[in-house]
Short mmCIF file of C-alpha atoms in Angstrom, two decimals:
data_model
loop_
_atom_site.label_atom_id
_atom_site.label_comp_id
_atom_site.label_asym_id
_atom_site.label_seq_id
_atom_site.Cartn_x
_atom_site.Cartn_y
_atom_site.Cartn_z
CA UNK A 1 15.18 -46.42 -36.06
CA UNK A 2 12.90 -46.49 -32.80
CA UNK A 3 12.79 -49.04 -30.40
CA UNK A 4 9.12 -50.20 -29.30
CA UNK A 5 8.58 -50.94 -25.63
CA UNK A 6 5.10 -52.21 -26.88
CA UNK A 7 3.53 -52.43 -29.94
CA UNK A 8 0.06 -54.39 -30.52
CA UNK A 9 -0.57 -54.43 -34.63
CA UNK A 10 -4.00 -56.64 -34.87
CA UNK A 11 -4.74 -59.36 -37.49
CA UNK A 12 -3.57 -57.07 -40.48
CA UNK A 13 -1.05 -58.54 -42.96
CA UNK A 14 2.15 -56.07 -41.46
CA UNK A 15 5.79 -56.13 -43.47
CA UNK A 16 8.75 -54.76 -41.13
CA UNK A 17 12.61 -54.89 -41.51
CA UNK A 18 13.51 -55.98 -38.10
CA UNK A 19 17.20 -54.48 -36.93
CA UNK A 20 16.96 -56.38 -33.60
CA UNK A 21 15.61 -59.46 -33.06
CA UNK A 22 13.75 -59.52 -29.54
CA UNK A 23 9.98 -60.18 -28.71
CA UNK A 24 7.33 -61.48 -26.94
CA UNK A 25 3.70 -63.16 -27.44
CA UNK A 26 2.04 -60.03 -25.72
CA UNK A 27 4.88 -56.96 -27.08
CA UNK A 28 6.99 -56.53 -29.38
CA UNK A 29 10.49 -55.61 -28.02
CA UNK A 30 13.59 -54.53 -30.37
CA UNK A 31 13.62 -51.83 -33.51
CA UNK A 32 11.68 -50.98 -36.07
CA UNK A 33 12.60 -49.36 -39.24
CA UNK A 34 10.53 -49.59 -42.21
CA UNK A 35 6.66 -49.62 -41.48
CA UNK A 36 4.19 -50.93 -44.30
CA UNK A 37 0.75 -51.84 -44.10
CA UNK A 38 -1.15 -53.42 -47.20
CA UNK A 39 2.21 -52.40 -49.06
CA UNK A 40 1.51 -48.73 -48.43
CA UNK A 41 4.20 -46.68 -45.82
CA UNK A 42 3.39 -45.51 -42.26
CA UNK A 43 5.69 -42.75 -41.01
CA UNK A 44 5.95 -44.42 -37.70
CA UNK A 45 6.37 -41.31 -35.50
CA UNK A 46 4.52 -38.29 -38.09
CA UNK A 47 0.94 -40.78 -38.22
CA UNK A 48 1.10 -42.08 -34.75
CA UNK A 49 -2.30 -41.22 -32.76
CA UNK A 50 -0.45 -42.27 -29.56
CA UNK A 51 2.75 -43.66 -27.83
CA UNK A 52 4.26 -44.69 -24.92
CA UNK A 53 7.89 -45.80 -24.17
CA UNK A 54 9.36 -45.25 -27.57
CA UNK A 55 12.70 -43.88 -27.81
CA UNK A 56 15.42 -43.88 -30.50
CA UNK A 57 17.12 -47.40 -31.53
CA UNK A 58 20.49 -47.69 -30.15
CA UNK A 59 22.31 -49.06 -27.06
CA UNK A 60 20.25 -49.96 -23.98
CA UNK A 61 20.23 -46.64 -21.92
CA UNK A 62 21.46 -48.51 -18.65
CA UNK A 63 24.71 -48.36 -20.87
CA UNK A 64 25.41 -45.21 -20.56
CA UNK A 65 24.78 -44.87 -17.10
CA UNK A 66 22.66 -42.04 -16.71
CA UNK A 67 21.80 -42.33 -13.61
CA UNK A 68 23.45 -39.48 -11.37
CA UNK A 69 24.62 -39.20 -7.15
CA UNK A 70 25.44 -42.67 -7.46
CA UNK A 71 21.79 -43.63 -8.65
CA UNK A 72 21.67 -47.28 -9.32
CA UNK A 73 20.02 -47.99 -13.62
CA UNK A 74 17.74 -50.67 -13.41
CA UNK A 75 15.80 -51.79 -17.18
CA UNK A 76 12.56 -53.76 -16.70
CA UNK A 77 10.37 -55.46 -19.39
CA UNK A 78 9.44 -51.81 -20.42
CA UNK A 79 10.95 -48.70 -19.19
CA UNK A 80 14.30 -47.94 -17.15
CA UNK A 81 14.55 -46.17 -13.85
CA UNK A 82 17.46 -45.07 -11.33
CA UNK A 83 17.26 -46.57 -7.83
CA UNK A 84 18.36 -43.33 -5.82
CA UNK A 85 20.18 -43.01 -3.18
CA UNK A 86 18.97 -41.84 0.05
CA UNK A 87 19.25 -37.39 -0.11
CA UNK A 88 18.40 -37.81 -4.16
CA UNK A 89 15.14 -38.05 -6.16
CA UNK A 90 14.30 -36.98 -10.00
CA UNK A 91 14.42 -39.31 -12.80
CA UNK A 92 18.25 -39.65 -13.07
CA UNK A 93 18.45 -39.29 -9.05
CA UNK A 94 19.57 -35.27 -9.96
CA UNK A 95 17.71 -33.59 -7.24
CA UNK A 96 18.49 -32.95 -3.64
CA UNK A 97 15.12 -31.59 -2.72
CA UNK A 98 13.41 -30.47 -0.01
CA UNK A 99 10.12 -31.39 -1.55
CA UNK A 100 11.25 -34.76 0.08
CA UNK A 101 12.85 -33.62 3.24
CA UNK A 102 16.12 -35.75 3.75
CA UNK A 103 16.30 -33.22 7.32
CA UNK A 104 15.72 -35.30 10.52
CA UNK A 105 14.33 -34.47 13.39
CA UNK A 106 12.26 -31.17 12.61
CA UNK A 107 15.19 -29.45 10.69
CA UNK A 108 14.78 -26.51 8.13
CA UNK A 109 15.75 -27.81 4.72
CA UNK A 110 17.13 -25.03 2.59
CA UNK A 111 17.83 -25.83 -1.20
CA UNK A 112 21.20 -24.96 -1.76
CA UNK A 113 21.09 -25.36 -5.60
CA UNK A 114 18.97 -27.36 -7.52
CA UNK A 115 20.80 -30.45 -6.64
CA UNK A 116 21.95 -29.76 -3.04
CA UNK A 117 19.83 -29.04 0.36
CA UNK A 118 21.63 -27.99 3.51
CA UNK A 119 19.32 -29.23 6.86
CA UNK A 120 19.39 -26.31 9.26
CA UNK A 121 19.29 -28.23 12.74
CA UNK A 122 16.84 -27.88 15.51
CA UNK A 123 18.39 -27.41 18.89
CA UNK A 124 19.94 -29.94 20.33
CA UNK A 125 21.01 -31.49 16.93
CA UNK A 126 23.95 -31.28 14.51
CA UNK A 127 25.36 -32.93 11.98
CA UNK A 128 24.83 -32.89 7.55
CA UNK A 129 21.30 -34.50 8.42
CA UNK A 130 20.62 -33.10 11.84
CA UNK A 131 20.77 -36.36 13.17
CA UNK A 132 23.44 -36.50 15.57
CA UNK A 133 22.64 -35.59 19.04
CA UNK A 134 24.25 -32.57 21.18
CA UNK A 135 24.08 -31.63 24.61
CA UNK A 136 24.15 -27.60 24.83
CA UNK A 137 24.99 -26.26 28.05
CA UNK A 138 26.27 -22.94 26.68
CA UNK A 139 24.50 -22.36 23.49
CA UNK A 140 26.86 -21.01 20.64
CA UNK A 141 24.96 -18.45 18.32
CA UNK A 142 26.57 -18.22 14.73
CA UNK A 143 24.82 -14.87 13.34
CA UNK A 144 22.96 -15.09 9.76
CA UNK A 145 23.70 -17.84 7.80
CA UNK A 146 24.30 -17.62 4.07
CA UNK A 147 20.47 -18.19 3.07
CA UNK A 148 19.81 -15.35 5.10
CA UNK A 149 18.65 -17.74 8.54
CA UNK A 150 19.71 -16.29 11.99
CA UNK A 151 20.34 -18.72 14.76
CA UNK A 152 18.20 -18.36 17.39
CA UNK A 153 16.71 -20.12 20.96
CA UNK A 154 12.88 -19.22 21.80
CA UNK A 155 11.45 -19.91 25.45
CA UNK A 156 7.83 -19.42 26.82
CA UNK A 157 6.88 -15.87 27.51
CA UNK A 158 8.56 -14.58 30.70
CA UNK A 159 5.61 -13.85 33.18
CA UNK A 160 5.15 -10.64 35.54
CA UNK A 161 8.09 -8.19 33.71
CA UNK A 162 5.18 -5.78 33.47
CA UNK A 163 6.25 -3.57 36.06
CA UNK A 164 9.32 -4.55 36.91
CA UNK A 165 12.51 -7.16 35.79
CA UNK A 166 15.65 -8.02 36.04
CA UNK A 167 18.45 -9.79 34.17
CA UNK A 168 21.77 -11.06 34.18
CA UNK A 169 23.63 -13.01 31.79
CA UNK A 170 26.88 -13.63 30.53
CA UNK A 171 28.44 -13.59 26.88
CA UNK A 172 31.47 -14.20 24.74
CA UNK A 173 31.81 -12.77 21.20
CA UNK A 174 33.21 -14.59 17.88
CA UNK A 175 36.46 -13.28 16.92
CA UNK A 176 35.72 -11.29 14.02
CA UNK A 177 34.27 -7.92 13.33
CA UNK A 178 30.89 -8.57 12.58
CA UNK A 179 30.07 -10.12 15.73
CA UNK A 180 29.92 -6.32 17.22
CA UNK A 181 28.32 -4.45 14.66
CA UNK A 182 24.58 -4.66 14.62
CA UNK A 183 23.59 -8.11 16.55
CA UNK A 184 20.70 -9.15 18.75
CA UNK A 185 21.28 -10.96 22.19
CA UNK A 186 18.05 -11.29 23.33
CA UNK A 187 14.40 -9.96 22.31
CA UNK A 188 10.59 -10.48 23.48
CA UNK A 189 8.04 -7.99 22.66
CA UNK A 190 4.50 -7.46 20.93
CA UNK A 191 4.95 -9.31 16.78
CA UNK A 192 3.37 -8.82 13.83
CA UNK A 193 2.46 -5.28 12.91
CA UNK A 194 5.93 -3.41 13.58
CA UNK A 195 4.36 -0.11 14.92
CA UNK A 196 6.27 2.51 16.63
CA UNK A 197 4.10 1.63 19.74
CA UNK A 198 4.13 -2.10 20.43
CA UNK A 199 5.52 -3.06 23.40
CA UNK A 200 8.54 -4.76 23.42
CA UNK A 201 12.52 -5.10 25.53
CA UNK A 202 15.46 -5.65 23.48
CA UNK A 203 19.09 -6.16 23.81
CA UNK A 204 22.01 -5.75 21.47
CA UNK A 205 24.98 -5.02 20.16
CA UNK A 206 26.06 -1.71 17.92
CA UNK A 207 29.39 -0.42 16.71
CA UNK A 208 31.03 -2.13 19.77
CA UNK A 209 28.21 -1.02 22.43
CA UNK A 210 25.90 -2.80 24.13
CA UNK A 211 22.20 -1.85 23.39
CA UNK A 212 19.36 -1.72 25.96
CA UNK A 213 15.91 -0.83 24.87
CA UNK A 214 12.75 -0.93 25.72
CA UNK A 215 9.14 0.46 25.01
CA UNK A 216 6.25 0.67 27.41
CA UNK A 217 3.73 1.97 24.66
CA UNK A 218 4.30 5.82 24.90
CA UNK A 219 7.99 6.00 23.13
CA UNK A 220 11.42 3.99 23.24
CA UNK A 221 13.80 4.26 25.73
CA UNK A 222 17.56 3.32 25.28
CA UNK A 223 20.72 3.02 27.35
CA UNK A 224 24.46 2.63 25.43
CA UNK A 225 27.09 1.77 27.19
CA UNK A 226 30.31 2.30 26.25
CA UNK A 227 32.81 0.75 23.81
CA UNK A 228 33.54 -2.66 25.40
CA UNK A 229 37.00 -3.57 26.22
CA UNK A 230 37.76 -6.44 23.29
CA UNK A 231 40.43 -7.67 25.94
CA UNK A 232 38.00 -9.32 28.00
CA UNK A 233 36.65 -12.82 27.01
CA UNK A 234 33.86 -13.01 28.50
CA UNK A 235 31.43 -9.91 29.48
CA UNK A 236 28.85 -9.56 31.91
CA UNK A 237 25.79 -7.80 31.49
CA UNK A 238 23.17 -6.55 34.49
CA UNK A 239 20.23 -4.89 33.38
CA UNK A 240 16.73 -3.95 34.46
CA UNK A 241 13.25 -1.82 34.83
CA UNK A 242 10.94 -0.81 37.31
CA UNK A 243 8.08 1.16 35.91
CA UNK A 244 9.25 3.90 33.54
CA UNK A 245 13.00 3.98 34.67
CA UNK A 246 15.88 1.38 33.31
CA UNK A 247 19.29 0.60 34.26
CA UNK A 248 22.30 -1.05 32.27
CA UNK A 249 25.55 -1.92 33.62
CA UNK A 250 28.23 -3.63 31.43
CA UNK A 251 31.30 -5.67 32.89
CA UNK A 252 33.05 -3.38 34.65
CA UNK A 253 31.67 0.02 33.48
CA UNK A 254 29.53 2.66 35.30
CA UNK A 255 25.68 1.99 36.07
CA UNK A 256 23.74 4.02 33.80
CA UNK A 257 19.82 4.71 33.72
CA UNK A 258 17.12 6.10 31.49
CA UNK A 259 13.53 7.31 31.83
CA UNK A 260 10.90 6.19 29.51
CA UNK A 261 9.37 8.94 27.72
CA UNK A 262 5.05 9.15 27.83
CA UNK A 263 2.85 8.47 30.99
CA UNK A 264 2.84 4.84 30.39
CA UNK A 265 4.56 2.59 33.24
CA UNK A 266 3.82 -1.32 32.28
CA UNK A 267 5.41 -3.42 29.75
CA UNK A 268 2.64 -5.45 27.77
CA UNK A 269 4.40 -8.21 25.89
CA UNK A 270 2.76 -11.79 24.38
CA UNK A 271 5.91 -13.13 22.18
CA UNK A 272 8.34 -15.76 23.29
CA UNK A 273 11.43 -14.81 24.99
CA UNK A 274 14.22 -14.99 22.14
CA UNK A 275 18.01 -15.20 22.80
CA UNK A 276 20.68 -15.07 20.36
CA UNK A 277 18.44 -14.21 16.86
CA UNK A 278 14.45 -14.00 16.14
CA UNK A 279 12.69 -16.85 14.56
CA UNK A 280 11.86 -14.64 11.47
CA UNK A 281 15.06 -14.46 9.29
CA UNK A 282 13.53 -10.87 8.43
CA UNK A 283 12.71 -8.79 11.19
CA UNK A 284 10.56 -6.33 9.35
CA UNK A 285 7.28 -7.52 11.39
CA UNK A 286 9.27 -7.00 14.93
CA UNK A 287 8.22 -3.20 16.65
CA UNK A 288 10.13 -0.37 15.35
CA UNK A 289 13.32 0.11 17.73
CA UNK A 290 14.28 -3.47 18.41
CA UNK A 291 15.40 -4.63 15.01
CA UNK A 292 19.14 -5.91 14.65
CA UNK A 293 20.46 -6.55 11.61
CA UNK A 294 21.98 -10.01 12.75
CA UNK A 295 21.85 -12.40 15.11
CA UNK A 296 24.39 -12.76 17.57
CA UNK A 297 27.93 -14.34 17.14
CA UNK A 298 29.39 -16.00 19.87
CA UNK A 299 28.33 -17.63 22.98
CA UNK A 300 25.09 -16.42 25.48
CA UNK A 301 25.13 -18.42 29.02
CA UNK A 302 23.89 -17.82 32.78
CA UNK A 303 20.34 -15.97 31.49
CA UNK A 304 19.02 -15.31 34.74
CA UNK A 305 15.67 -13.48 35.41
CA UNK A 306 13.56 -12.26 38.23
CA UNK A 307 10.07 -10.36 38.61
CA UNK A 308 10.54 -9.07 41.88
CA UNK A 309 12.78 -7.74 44.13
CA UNK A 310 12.56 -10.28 46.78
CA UNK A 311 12.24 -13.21 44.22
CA UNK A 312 15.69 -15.28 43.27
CA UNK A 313 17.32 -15.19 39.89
CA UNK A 314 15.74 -18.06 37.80
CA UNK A 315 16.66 -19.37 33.90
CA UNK A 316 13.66 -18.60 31.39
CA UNK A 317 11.44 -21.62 29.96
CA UNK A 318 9.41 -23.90 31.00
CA UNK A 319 10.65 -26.74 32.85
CA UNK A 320 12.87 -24.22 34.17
CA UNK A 321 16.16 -23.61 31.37
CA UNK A 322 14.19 -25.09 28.58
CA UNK A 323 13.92 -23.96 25.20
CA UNK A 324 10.79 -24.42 23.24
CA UNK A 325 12.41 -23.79 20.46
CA UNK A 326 15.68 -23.03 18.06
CA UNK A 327 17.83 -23.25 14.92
CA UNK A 328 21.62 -23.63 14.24
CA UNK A 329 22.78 -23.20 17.99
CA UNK A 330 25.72 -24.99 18.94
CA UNK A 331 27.33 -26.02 21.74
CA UNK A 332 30.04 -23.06 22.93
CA UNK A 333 33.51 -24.64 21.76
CA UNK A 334 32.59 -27.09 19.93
CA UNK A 335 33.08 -27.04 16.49
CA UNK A 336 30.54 -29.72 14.23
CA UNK A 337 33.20 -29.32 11.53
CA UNK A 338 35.61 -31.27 13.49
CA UNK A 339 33.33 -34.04 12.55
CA UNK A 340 33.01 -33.66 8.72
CA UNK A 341 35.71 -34.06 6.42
CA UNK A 342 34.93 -32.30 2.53
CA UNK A 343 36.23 -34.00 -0.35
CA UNK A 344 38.37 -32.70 -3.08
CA UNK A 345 38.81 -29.00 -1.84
CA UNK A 346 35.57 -28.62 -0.30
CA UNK A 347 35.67 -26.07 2.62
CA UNK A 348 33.23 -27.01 5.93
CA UNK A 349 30.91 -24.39 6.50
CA UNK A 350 29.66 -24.59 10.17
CA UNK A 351 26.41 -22.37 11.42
CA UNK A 352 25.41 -23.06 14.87
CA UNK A 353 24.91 -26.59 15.05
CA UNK A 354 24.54 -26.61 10.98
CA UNK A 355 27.12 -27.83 8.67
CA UNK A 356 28.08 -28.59 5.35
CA UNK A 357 30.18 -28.78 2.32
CA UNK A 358 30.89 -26.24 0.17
CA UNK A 359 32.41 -27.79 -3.04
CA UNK A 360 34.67 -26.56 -5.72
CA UNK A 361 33.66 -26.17 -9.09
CA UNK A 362 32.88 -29.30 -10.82
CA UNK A 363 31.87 -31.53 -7.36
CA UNK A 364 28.75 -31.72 -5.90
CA UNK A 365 27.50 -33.90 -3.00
CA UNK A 366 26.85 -33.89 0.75
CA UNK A 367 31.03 -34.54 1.01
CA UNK A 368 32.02 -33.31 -2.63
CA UNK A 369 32.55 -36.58 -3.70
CA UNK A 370 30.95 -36.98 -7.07
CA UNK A 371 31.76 -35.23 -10.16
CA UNK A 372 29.18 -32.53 -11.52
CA UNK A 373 27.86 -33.64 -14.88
CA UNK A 374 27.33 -31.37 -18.17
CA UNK A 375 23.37 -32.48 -18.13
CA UNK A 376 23.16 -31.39 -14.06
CA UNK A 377 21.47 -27.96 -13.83
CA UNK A 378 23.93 -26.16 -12.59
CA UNK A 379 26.91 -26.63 -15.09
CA UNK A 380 28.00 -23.58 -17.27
CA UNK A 381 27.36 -23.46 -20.15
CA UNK A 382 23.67 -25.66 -19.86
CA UNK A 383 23.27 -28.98 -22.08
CA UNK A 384 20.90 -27.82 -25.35
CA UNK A 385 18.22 -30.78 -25.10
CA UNK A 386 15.47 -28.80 -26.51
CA UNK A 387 11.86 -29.47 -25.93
CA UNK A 388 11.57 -31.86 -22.97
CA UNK A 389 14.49 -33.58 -24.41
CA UNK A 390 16.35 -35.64 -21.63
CA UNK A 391 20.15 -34.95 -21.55
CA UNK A 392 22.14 -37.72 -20.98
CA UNK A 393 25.94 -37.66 -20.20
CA UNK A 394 28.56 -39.94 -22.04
CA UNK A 395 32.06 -40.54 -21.62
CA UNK A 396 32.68 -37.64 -24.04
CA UNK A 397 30.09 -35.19 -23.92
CA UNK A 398 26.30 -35.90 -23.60
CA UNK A 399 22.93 -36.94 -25.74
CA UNK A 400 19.73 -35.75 -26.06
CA UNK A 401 16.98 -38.20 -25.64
CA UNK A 402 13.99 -36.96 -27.53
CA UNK A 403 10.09 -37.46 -26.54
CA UNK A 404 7.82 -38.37 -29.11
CA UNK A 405 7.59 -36.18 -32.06
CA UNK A 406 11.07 -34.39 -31.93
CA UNK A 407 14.16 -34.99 -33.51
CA UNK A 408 17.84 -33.79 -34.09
CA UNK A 409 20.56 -33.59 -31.56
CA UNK A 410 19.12 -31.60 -29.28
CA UNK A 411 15.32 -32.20 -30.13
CA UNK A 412 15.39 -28.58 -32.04
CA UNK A 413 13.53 -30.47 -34.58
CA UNK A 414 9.50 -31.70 -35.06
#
């Protein structure tokens, strides 16, 4: 038995056992079983030319409420649909996509799975849509994320450090290991090819130490301080260059200096000044010698700069402390998770200003509030709708809705 959303038959004497009565002057609706014309047998689905909205004959599929993320069914005069809610799209409302950004405000919308996105947040946002509003004052820096995006702040090139620079700034690690293993603080340099000489200054963290680096075109020079005392909770760095020679001093520690190897005595560099992580999430493109692993982890503040002996200290950007750009930085302290409350054993992962659920087996959903279904993509083991068959779920189990020309329970058959 098929239902017809449509049928149109002409002025042709037609026989039909009707199973439902239903209809209209300009469509037949209701099911069809036997087909005769002239007394002779149509196979209705085998001899068809053409077809549009005919499915199997059985309960109206609002009924089963196929309509996931708390999609609303909705039957019209031919077809059904699911009214999604907002986050959702798909037929039965089954995709979170970021084909249809649900990010606010300029957010990077990473698909999580095929059903979940999680909205990386611009600076100065936070929150599961990036839509909340956060004053930063001392940006919090939360290292890779688990889709492999560092958190980062990027201000306007830093003019005149060709020949000579200063800096100061302050920092205070995250309280786990990684935070001092292989992690960038802050970066600007020449981009794009990743030659051994592009330009570029660079400072880090390795194995404990801080990192100081730079590269004037003729060959990389590097100062290491030593291990810094974990004790402390917040460190202070002073660092500069004038022509070939460079100077770091660390908290408390010793001054020490380096010479630049080569002839060459001016630091050429176009990028933006980064602190905290590099826009790219793979630094392969950056100049040989200033690649960290990860971003930083922790809190940067007080980034102070001058050109010139004689000049004051000022904060990079333009308007003076502004940052043209970032992703995932928080505000030092804070904690966005404080804010968002995961259902049903969900644990709050927080990035930066980025957060979100991750759910337990079986849940799904921005809060892991609604139930993962057998016909959602991601359950194990897969429904076994075969050829463009629609799974549907049921109160035990699921069906297989099957286009035109297939049959069986899972549409296996033609």
């Amino acid at each position: 038995q098929i239902t017809f959303g449509s049928i149109f038959l002409g002025n042709v004497p037609v026989h039909a056992e009707v199973h439902r009565c239903a209809g209209q002057i300009h469509g037949y609706k209701g099911c069809i079983r036997d087909f005769q014309i002239n007394n002779k047998e149509l196979f209705i689905i085998d001899e068809a030319l053409g077809g549009r909205n005919v499915e199997n004959c059985h309960v109206p599929i609002c009924d089963y409420n196929p309509c996931r993320n708390g999609g609303t069914c909705t039957s019209d005069a031919e077809n059904w649909f699911c009214e999604c809610p907002k986050l959702y799209s798909g037929k039965l409302c089954q995709f979170l996509s970021c084909d249809e950004n649900p990010c606010g405000n300029g957010a990077t919308c990473f698909p999580k799975s095929k059903q979940d996105a999680v909205c990386l947040c611009p600076y100065g946002r936070s929150g599961i849509l990036c839509k909340d509003a956060i004053n930063i004052t001392q940006p919090s820096f939360s290292g890779t994320d688990g889709f492999g995006y560092t958190s980062f702040l990027a201000y306007s090139a830093i003019p005149n450090i060709t020949l000579y620079y200063e800096f100061h700034l302050k920092f205070q690690l995250a309280n786990h290991h990684s935070a001092l293993q292989d992690n960038l603080i802050f970066f600007t340099g020449q981009k794009g090819k990743g030659l051994n000489g592009d330009d570029f200054l660079v400072l880090g963290l390795r194995n404990g130490r801080v990192v100081y680096s730079y590269n004037l075109g003729s060959g990389t020079a590097s100062v290491i301080s030593k291990p810094l005392d974990l004790t402390l909770s917040i460190h202070v760095i002073h660092l500069g260059r004038s022509l070939q020679k460079g100077w770091l001093k660390v908290d408390d520690q010793k001054n020490k200096s380096v010479t630049s190897p080569g002839r060459l005595v001016g630091l050429n560099v176009f990028s933006q000044f980064y602190v905290g992580g590099y826009r790219e999430y793979t630094p392969e493109l950056l100049p040989k010698g200033s690649r960290f692993k990860n971003s930083f982890q922790g809190c940067i503040f007080d980034v102070q700069v001058r050109m010139d002996k004689n000049q004051e200290f000022k904060s990079p950007g333009t308007p003076e402390g502004h940052p043209n750009a970032g992703r995932s930085v928080g505000q030092c302290k804070d904690s966005p998770c404080s804010l968002i409350k995961c259902r049903n054993g969900g644990k709050c992962i927080e990035s930066g200003s980025t957060v979100y659920c991750d759910c337990l087996g079986g849940w799904k959903g921005a809060f892991c509030t609604e139930t993962m279904s057998i016909c959602d993509p991601e359950h194990d083991p897969p429904h076994l709708c075969k050829q463009g068959g629609t799974c549907v779920p049921l109160p035990n189990g699921y069906t297989c809705h099957c286009p035109l020309g297939t049959t069986g329970t899972y549409c296996e058959q033609g």
